[in-house]
Amino acid sequence: MSLLHDDQVIIMSGGSTNLVFAKLIPSDLKATIYTYSLPIAMQLSQHPNIDLIFIGGKMQKNAMVTIGMDVIQVVSKIKADICFIGASSINIKQGLTEVGYEVSMVKKAMIEASDKVVSMFSSNKLNTKMPHVVCDLNQLDTIVTNLEPEDIRLEEYRKSGVFIL
């Protein structure tokens, strides 16, 4: 939670790791959070001090996220302090990749709109790849996983210059 501060503007993608993160946001945090994930929006709607903006658009029913140009246009007009991006896959060569083209485009827009980029994912996503590139590792400021930061499986990511929490 060291990445969160009062008065931040935050963008959150969908995914199970980000949903867990949303549940852990301290109740005294005062921030504005944009998300295109319905489960995350539902979770954050219970938070007493979050100004929540749900970004509407075409619903991708299997992931319960909105996608498409409407979402990208809204995200491109945000000036966020930080974004939290879930990852379907990450590897040293391609960076973050996604299974779906439209989700990859929304995540690219999130990165462009944010001063800091944090990718959160479970260790089973490490060293895997999907067909659509989201970003290179050098576009990530921080990686958060369920592994200890010193874990040998994160060595190449550490060497790339990404901070690991």
JSON list of C-alpha atoms in Angstrom, two decimals:
[
{"chain": "A", "resi": 1, "resn": "MET", "atom": "CA", "xyz": [0.00, 0.00, 0.00]},
{"chain": "A", "resi": 2, "resn": "SER", "atom": "CA", "xyz": [3.08, 2.24, -0.01]},
{"chain": "A", "resi": 3, "resn": "LEU", "atom": "CA", "xyz": [2.21, 3.29, -3.56]},
{"chain": "A", "resi": 4, "resn": "LEU", "atom": "CA", "xyz": [-1.08, 4.86, -2.50]},
{"chain": "A", "resi": 5, "resn": "HIS", "atom": "CA", "xyz": [-1.42, 8.42, -1.19]},
{"chain": "A", "resi": 6, "resn": "ASP", "atom": "CA", "xyz": [-4.28, 10.78, -0.48]},
{"chain": "A", "resi": 7, "resn": "ASP", "atom": "CA", "xyz": [-5.48, 12.93, -3.38]},
{"chain": "A", "resi": 8, "resn": "GLN", "atom": "CA", "xyz": [-4.06, 10.66, -6.08]},
{"chain": "A", "resi": 9, "resn": "VAL", "atom": "CA", "xyz": [-5.77, 10.06, -9.38]},
{"chain": "A", "resi": 10, "resn": "ILE", "atom": "CA", "xyz": [-5.55, 6.32, -10.03]},
{"chain": "A", "resi": 11, "resn": "ILE", "atom": "CA", "xyz": [-6.52, 4.07, -12.95]},
{"chain": "A", "resi": 12, "resn": "MET", "atom": "CA", "xyz": [-7.09, 0.36, -12.31]},
{"chain": "A", "resi": 13, "resn": "SER", "atom": "CA", "xyz": [-7.45, -2.36, -14.90]},
{"chain": "A", "resi": 14, "resn": "GLY", "atom": "CA", "xyz": [-9.40, -5.53, -14.32]},
{"chain": "A", "resi": 15, "resn": "GLY", "atom": "CA", "xyz": [-8.23, -8.92, -13.17]},
{"chain": "A", "resi": 16, "resn": "SER", "atom": "CA", "xyz": [-8.21, -11.07, -10.07]},
{"chain": "A", "resi": 17, "resn": "THR", "atom": "CA", "xyz": [-5.01, -9.58, -8.61]},
{"chain": "A", "resi": 18, "resn": "ASN", "atom": "CA", "xyz": [-6.32, -6.03, -8.94]},
{"chain": "A", "resi": 19, "resn": "LEU", "atom": "CA", "xyz": [-9.60, -7.11, -7.36]},
{"chain": "A", "resi": 20, "resn": "VAL", "atom": "CA", "xyz": [-7.72, -8.43, -4.32]},
{"chain": "A", "resi": 21, "resn": "PHE", "atom": "CA", "xyz": [-5.76, -5.16, -4.24]},
{"chain": "A", "resi": 22, "resn": "ALA", "atom": "CA", "xyz": [-9.00, -3.12, -4.36]},
{"chain": "A", "resi": 23, "resn": "LYS", "atom": "CA", "xyz": [-10.27, -5.02, -1.32]},
{"chain": "A", "resi": 24, "resn": "LEU", "atom": "CA", "xyz": [-7.11, -4.08, 0.59]},
{"chain": "A", "resi": 25, "resn": "ILE", "atom": "CA", "xyz": [-7.21, -0.33, -0.06]},
{"chain": "A", "resi": 26, "resn": "PRO", "atom": "CA", "xyz": [-7.24, 1.37, 3.36]},
{"chain": "A", "resi": 27, "resn": "SER", "atom": "CA", "xyz": [-10.62, 2.84, 4.29]},
{"chain": "A", "resi": 28, "resn": "ASP", "atom": "CA", "xyz": [-9.04, 6.20, 5.14]},
{"chain": "A", "resi": 29, "resn": "LEU", "atom": "CA", "xyz": [-7.47, 6.66, 1.68]},
{"chain": "A", "resi": 30, "resn": "LYS", "atom": "CA", "xyz": [-8.97, 9.65, -0.15]},
{"chain": "A", "resi": 31, "resn": "ALA", "atom": "CA", "xyz": [-8.41, 9.30, -3.88]},
{"chain": "A", "resi": 32, "resn": "THR", "atom": "CA", "xyz": [-10.09, 9.30, -7.27]},
{"chain": "A", "resi": 33, "resn": "ILE", "atom": "CA", "xyz": [-10.09, 5.91, -8.98]},
{"chain": "A", "resi": 34, "resn": "TYR", "atom": "CA", "xyz": [-11.06, 5.25, -12.59]},
{"chain": "A", "resi": 35, "resn": "THR", "atom": "CA", "xyz": [-11.73, 1.67, -13.67]},
{"chain": "A", "resi": 36, "resn": "TYR", "atom": "CA", "xyz": [-13.30, -0.15, -16.58]},
{"chain": "A", "resi": 37, "resn": "SER", "atom": "CA", "xyz": [-13.69, -3.33, -14.51]},
{"chain": "A", "resi": 38, "resn": "LEU", "atom": "CA", "xyz": [-17.19, -3.96, -13.19]},
{"chain": "A", "resi": 39, "resn": "PRO", "atom": "CA", "xyz": [-16.04, -6.23, -10.31]},
{"chain": "A", "resi": 40, "resn": "ILE", "atom": "CA", "xyz": [-13.49, -3.63, -9.18]},
{"chain": "A", "resi": 41, "resn": "ALA", "atom": "CA", "xyz": [-16.04, -0.83, -9.47]},
{"chain": "A", "resi": 42, "resn": "MET", "atom": "CA", "xyz": [-18.49, -2.85, -7.37]},
{"chain": "A", "resi": 43, "resn": "GLN", "atom": "CA", "xyz": [-15.80, -3.46, -4.74]},
{"chain": "A", "resi": 44, "resn": "LEU", "atom": "CA", "xyz": [-14.69, 0.19, -4.64]},
{"chain": "A", "resi": 45, "resn": "SER", "atom": "CA", "xyz": [-18.29, 1.42, -4.47]},
{"chain": "A", "resi": 46, "resn": "GLN", "atom": "CA", "xyz": [-18.23, 0.27, -0.83]},
{"chain": "A", "resi": 47, "resn": "HIS", "atom": "CA", "xyz": [-15.17, 2.41, -0.02]},
{"chain": "A", "resi": 48, "resn": "PRO", "atom": "CA", "xyz": [-16.14, 5.47, 2.05]},
{"chain": "A", "resi": 49, "resn": "ASN", "atom": "CA", "xyz": [-13.50, 7.90, 0.72]},
{"chain": "A", "resi": 50, "resn": "ILE", "atom": "CA", "xyz": [-12.96, 6.89, -2.90]},
{"chain": "A", "resi": 51, "resn": "ASP", "atom": "CA", "xyz": [-14.35, 9.06, -5.67]},
{"chain": "A", "resi": 52, "resn": "LEU", "atom": "CA", "xyz": [-15.12, 6.26, -8.14]},
{"chain": "A", "resi": 53, "resn": "ILE", "atom": "CA", "xyz": [-15.49, 6.75, -11.88]},
{"chain": "A", "resi": 54, "resn": "PHE", "atom": "CA", "xyz": [-16.61, 3.69, -13.85]},
{"chain": "A", "resi": 55, "resn": "ILE", "atom": "CA", "xyz": [-15.62, 3.92, -17.51]},
{"chain": "A", "resi": 56, "resn": "GLY", "atom": "CA", "xyz": [-18.45, 2.55, -19.63]},
{"chain": "A", "resi": 57, "resn": "GLY", "atom": "CA", "xyz": [-18.32, 0.97, -23.05]},
{"chain": "A", "resi": 58, "resn": "LYS", "atom": "CA", "xyz": [-18.85, -2.37, -24.74]},
{"chain": "A", "resi": 59, "resn": "MET", "atom": "CA", "xyz": [-18.82, -5.10, -22.08]},
{"chain": "A", "resi": 60, "resn": "GLN", "atom": "CA", "xyz": [-16.48, -8.04, -22.53]},
{"chain": "A", "resi": 61, "resn": "LYS", "atom": "CA", "xyz": [-18.68, -10.47, -20.64]},
{"chain": "A", "resi": 62, "resn": "ASN", "atom": "CA", "xyz": [-16.12, -13.15, -19.79]},
{"chain": "A", "resi": 63, "resn": "ALA", "atom": "CA", "xyz": [-13.84, -10.66, -17.98]},
{"chain": "A", "resi": 64, "resn": "MET", "atom": "CA", "xyz": [-16.55, -8.17, -16.95]},
{"chain": "A", "resi": 65, "resn": "VAL", "atom": "CA", "xyz": [-14.56, -5.23, -18.32]},
{"chain": "A", "resi": 66, "resn": "THR", "atom": "CA", "xyz": [-15.51, -2.56, -20.80]},
{"chain": "A", "resi": 67, "resn": "ILE", "atom": "CA", "xyz": [-13.49, -2.29, -24.00]},
{"chain": "A", "resi": 68, "resn": "GLY", "atom": "CA", "xyz": [-13.41, -0.37, -27.24]},
{"chain": "A", "resi": 69, "resn": "MET", "atom": "CA", "xyz": [-12.81, 3.15, -28.49]},
{"chain": "A", "resi": 70, "resn": "ASP", "atom": "CA", "xyz": [-15.18, 4.71, -25.96]},
{"chain": "A", "resi": 71, "resn": "VAL", "atom": "CA", "xyz": [-13.03, 3.41, -23.10]},
{"chain": "A", "resi": 72, "resn": "ILE", "atom": "CA", "xyz": [-9.77, 4.39, -24.82]},
{"chain": "A", "resi": 73, "resn": "GLN", "atom": "CA", "xyz": [-11.04, 7.93, -25.47]},
{"chain": "A", "resi": 74, "resn": "VAL", "atom": "CA", "xyz": [-12.04, 8.44, -21.83]},
{"chain": "A", "resi": 75, "resn": "VAL", "atom": "CA", "xyz": [-8.75, 7.02, -20.54]},
{"chain": "A", "resi": 76, "resn": "SER", "atom": "CA", "xyz": [-6.73, 9.19, -22.93]},
{"chain": "A", "resi": 77, "resn": "LYS", "atom": "CA", "xyz": [-8.26, 12.32, -21.34]},
{"chain": "A", "resi": 78, "resn": "ILE", "atom": "CA", "xyz": [-7.25, 11.34, -17.78]},
{"chain": "A", "resi": 79, "resn": "LYS", "atom": "CA", "xyz": [-4.05, 12.62, -16.18]},
{"chain": "A", "resi": 80, "resn": "ALA", "atom": "CA", "xyz": [-3.36, 9.95, -13.57]},
{"chain": "A", "resi": 81, "resn": "ASP", "atom": "CA", "xyz": [-0.67, 9.85, -10.93]},
{"chain": "A", "resi": 82, "resn": "ILE", "atom": "CA", "xyz": [-0.46, 6.07, -11.10]},
{"chain": "A", "resi": 83, "resn": "CYS", "atom": "CA", "xyz": [-2.07, 3.10, -12.81]},
{"chain": "A", "resi": 84, "resn": "PHE", "atom": "CA", "xyz": [-2.32, -0.48, -11.63]},
{"chain": "A", "resi": 85, "resn": "ILE", "atom": "CA", "xyz": [-2.34, -2.92, -14.52]},
{"chain": "A", "resi": 86, "resn": "GLY", "atom": "CA", "xyz": [-3.07, -6.59, -14.16]},
{"chain": "A", "resi": 87, "resn": "ALA", "atom": "CA", "xyz": [-1.07, -8.83, -16.48]},
{"chain": "A", "resi": 88, "resn": "SER", "atom": "CA", "xyz": [-2.18, -11.88, -18.41]},
{"chain": "A", "resi": 89, "resn": "SER", "atom": "CA", "xyz": [1.47, -12.57, -19.14]},
{"chain": "A", "resi": 90, "resn": "ILE", "atom": "CA", "xyz": [4.90, -11.02, -18.76]},
{"chain": "A", "resi": 91, "resn": "ASN", "atom": "CA", "xyz": [8.30, -11.95, -20.11]},
{"chain": "A", "resi": 92, "resn": "ILE", "atom": "CA", "xyz": [11.69, -10.31, -20.55]},
{"chain": "A", "resi": 93, "resn": "LYS", "atom": "CA", "xyz": [11.58, -10.08, -24.34]},
{"chain": "A", "resi": 94, "resn": "GLN", "atom": "CA", "xyz": [8.03, -8.81, -25.05]},
{"chain": "A", "resi": 95, "resn": "GLY", "atom": "CA", "xyz": [7.15, -7.26, -21.67]},
{"chain": "A", "resi": 96, "resn": "LEU", "atom": "CA", "xyz": [3.44, -7.29, -20.81]},
{"chain": "A", "resi": 97, "resn": "THR", "atom": "CA", "xyz": [1.21, -9.10, -23.28]},
{"chain": "A", "resi": 98, "resn": "GLU", "atom": "CA", "xyz": [-2.52, -9.77, -23.44]},
{"chain": "A", "resi": 99, "resn": "VAL", "atom": "CA", "xyz": [-4.74, -12.38, -25.03]},
{"chain": "A", "resi": 100, "resn": "GLY", "atom": "CA", "xyz": [-7.19, -9.79, -26.40]},
{"chain": "A", "resi": 101, "resn": "TYR", "atom": "CA", "xyz": [-6.36, -6.94, -28.76]},
{"chain": "A", "resi": 102, "resn": "GLU", "atom": "CA", "xyz": [-8.98, -4.55, -27.34]},
{"chain": "A", "resi": 103, "resn": "VAL", "atom": "CA", "xyz": [-7.85, -5.05, -23.73]},
{"chain": "A", "resi": 104, "resn": "SER", "atom": "CA", "xyz": [-4.24, -4.51, -24.82]},
{"chain": "A", "resi": 105, "resn": "MET", "atom": "CA", "xyz": [-5.22, -1.19, -26.40]},
{"chain": "A", "resi": 106, "resn": "VAL", "atom": "CA", "xyz": [-7.04, -0.02, -23.25]},
{"chain": "A", "resi": 107, "resn": "LYS", "atom": "CA", "xyz": [-3.99, -0.89, -21.14]},
{"chain": "A", "resi": 108, "resn": "LYS", "atom": "CA", "xyz": [-1.71, 1.02, -23.55]},
{"chain": "A", "resi": 109, "resn": "ALA", "atom": "CA", "xyz": [-3.95, 4.06, -23.09]},
{"chain": "A", "resi": 110, "resn": "MET", "atom": "CA", "xyz": [-3.70, 3.65, -19.30]},
{"chain": "A", "resi": 111, "resn": "ILE", "atom": "CA", "xyz": [0.09, 3.68, -19.48]},
{"chain": "A", "resi": 112, "resn": "GLU", "atom": "CA", "xyz": [0.10, 6.81, -21.63]},
{"chain": "A", "resi": 113, "resn": "ALA", "atom": "CA", "xyz": [-2.26, 8.57, -19.21]},
{"chain": "A", "resi": 114, "resn": "SER", "atom": "CA", "xyz": [-0.23, 7.79, -16.07]},
{"chain": "A", "resi": 115, "resn": "ASP", "atom": "CA", "xyz": [2.89, 9.20, -14.44]},
{"chain": "A", "resi": 116, "resn": "LYS", "atom": "CA", "xyz": [3.72, 5.84, -12.82]},
{"chain": "A", "resi": 117, "resn": "VAL", "atom": "CA", "xyz": [2.90, 2.33, -14.01]},
{"chain": "A", "resi": 118, "resn": "VAL", "atom": "CA", "xyz": [2.57, -0.62, -11.64]},
{"chain": "A", "resi": 119, "resn": "SER", "atom": "CA", "xyz": [1.90, -4.13, -12.93]},
{"chain": "A", "resi": 120, "resn": "MET", "atom": "CA", "xyz": [0.45, -6.63, -10.48]},
{"chain": "A", "resi": 121, "resn": "PHE", "atom": "CA", "xyz": [0.19, -10.31, -11.24]},
{"chain": "A", "resi": 122, "resn": "SER", "atom": "CA", "xyz": [0.55, -13.80, -9.79]},
{"chain": "A", "resi": 123, "resn": "SER", "atom": "CA", "xyz": [3.77, -15.70, -10.37]},
{"chain": "A", "resi": 124, "resn": "ASN", "atom": "CA", "xyz": [2.15, -18.11, -12.85]},
{"chain": "A", "resi": 125, "resn": "LYS", "atom": "CA", "xyz": [2.08, -15.20, -15.36]},
{"chain": "A", "resi": 126, "resn": "LEU", "atom": "CA", "xyz": [5.89, -14.89, -15.30]},
{"chain": "A", "resi": 127, "resn": "ASN", "atom": "CA", "xyz": [7.78, -15.88, -18.45]},
{"chain": "A", "resi": 128, "resn": "THR", "atom": "CA", "xyz": [4.63, -16.48, -20.46]},
{"chain": "A", "resi": 129, "resn": "LYS", "atom": "CA", "xyz": [3.37, -14.65, -23.52]},
{"chain": "A", "resi": 130, "resn": "MET", "atom": "CA", "xyz": [0.14, -13.79, -25.27]},
{"chain": "A", "resi": 131, "resn": "PRO", "atom": "CA", "xyz": [-0.35, -12.47, -28.82]},
{"chain": "A", "resi": 132, "resn": "HIS", "atom": "CA", "xyz": [-0.85, -8.74, -28.12]},
{"chain": "A", "resi": 133, "resn": "VAL", "atom": "CA", "xyz": [1.91, -6.55, -26.68]},
{"chain": "A", "resi": 134, "resn": "VAL", "atom": "CA", "xyz": [0.87, -3.99, -24.06]},
{"chain": "A", "resi": 135, "resn": "CYS", "atom": "CA", "xyz": [4.27, -2.50, -23.21]},
{"chain": "A", "resi": 136, "resn": "ASP", "atom": "CA", "xyz": [7.98, -3.15, -22.87]},
{"chain": "A", "resi": 137, "resn": "LEU", "atom": "CA", "xyz": [9.43, -3.69, -19.42]},
{"chain": "A", "resi": 138, "resn": "ASN", "atom": "CA", "xyz": [11.09, -0.26, -19.55]},
{"chain": "A", "resi": 139, "resn": "GLN", "atom": "CA", "xyz": [7.61, 1.31, -19.42]},
{"chain": "A", "resi": 140, "resn": "LEU", "atom": "CA", "xyz": [6.93, -0.29, -16.03]},
{"chain": "A", "resi": 141, "resn": "ASP", "atom": "CA", "xyz": [8.01, 1.46, -12.85]},
{"chain": "A", "resi": 142, "resn": "THR", "atom": "CA", "xyz": [7.10, -1.30, -10.42]},
{"chain": "A", "resi": 143, "resn": "ILE", "atom": "CA", "xyz": [6.16, -4.98, -10.45]},
{"chain": "A", "resi": 144, "resn": "VAL", "atom": "CA", "xyz": [4.14, -6.51, -7.61]},
{"chain": "A", "resi": 145, "resn": "THR", "atom": "CA", "xyz": [3.81, -10.30, -7.40]},
{"chain": "A", "resi": 146, "resn": "ASN", "atom": "CA", "xyz": [3.06, -12.94, -4.80]},
{"chain": "A", "resi": 147, "resn": "LEU", "atom": "CA", "xyz": [6.80, -13.78, -4.78]},
{"chain": "A", "resi": 148, "resn": "GLU", "atom": "CA", "xyz": [9.39, -12.32, -2.45]},
{"chain": "A", "resi": 149, "resn": "PRO", "atom": "CA", "xyz": [11.24, -9.49, -4.25]},
{"chain": "A", "resi": 150, "resn": "GLU", "atom": "CA", "xyz": [14.53, -11.43, -3.98]},
{"chain": "A", "resi": 151, "resn": "ASP", "atom": "CA", "xyz": [13.09, -14.56, -5.62]},
{"chain": "A", "resi": 152, "resn": "ILE", "atom": "CA", "xyz": [15.43, -15.93, -8.30]},
{"chain": "A", "resi": 153, "resn": "ARG", "atom": "CA", "xyz": [12.56, -16.01, -10.83]},
{"chain": "A", "resi": 154, "resn": "LEU", "atom": "CA", "xyz": [12.52, -12.19, -10.72]},
{"chain": "A", "resi": 155, "resn": "GLU", "atom": "CA", "xyz": [16.27, -11.74, -11.28]},
{"chain": "A", "resi": 156, "resn": "GLU", "atom": "CA", "xyz": [16.05, -10.81, -14.99]},
{"chain": "A", "resi": 157, "resn": "TYR", "atom": "CA", "xyz": [13.24, -8.36, -14.27]},
{"chain": "A", "resi": 158, "resn": "ARG", "atom": "CA", "xyz": [15.35, -6.74, -11.55]},
{"chain": "A", "resi": 159, "resn": "LYS", "atom": "CA", "xyz": [18.26, -6.46, -13.98]},
{"chain": "A", "resi": 160, "resn": "SER", "atom": "CA", "xyz": [15.99, -4.72, -16.48]},
{"chain": "A", "resi": 161, "resn": "GLY", "atom": "CA", "xyz": [15.60, -1.85, -14.01]},
{"chain": "A", "resi": 162, "resn": "VAL", "atom": "CA", "xyz": [12.04, -2.48, -12.86]},
{"chain": "A", "resi": 163, "resn": "PHE", "atom": "CA", "xyz": [11.49, -1.99, -9.12]},
{"chain": "A", "resi": 164, "resn": "ILE", "atom": "CA", "xyz": [10.01, -5.10, -7.51]},
{"chain": "A", "resi": 165, "resn": "LEU", "atom": "CA", "xyz": [7.80, -5.01, -4.42]}
]
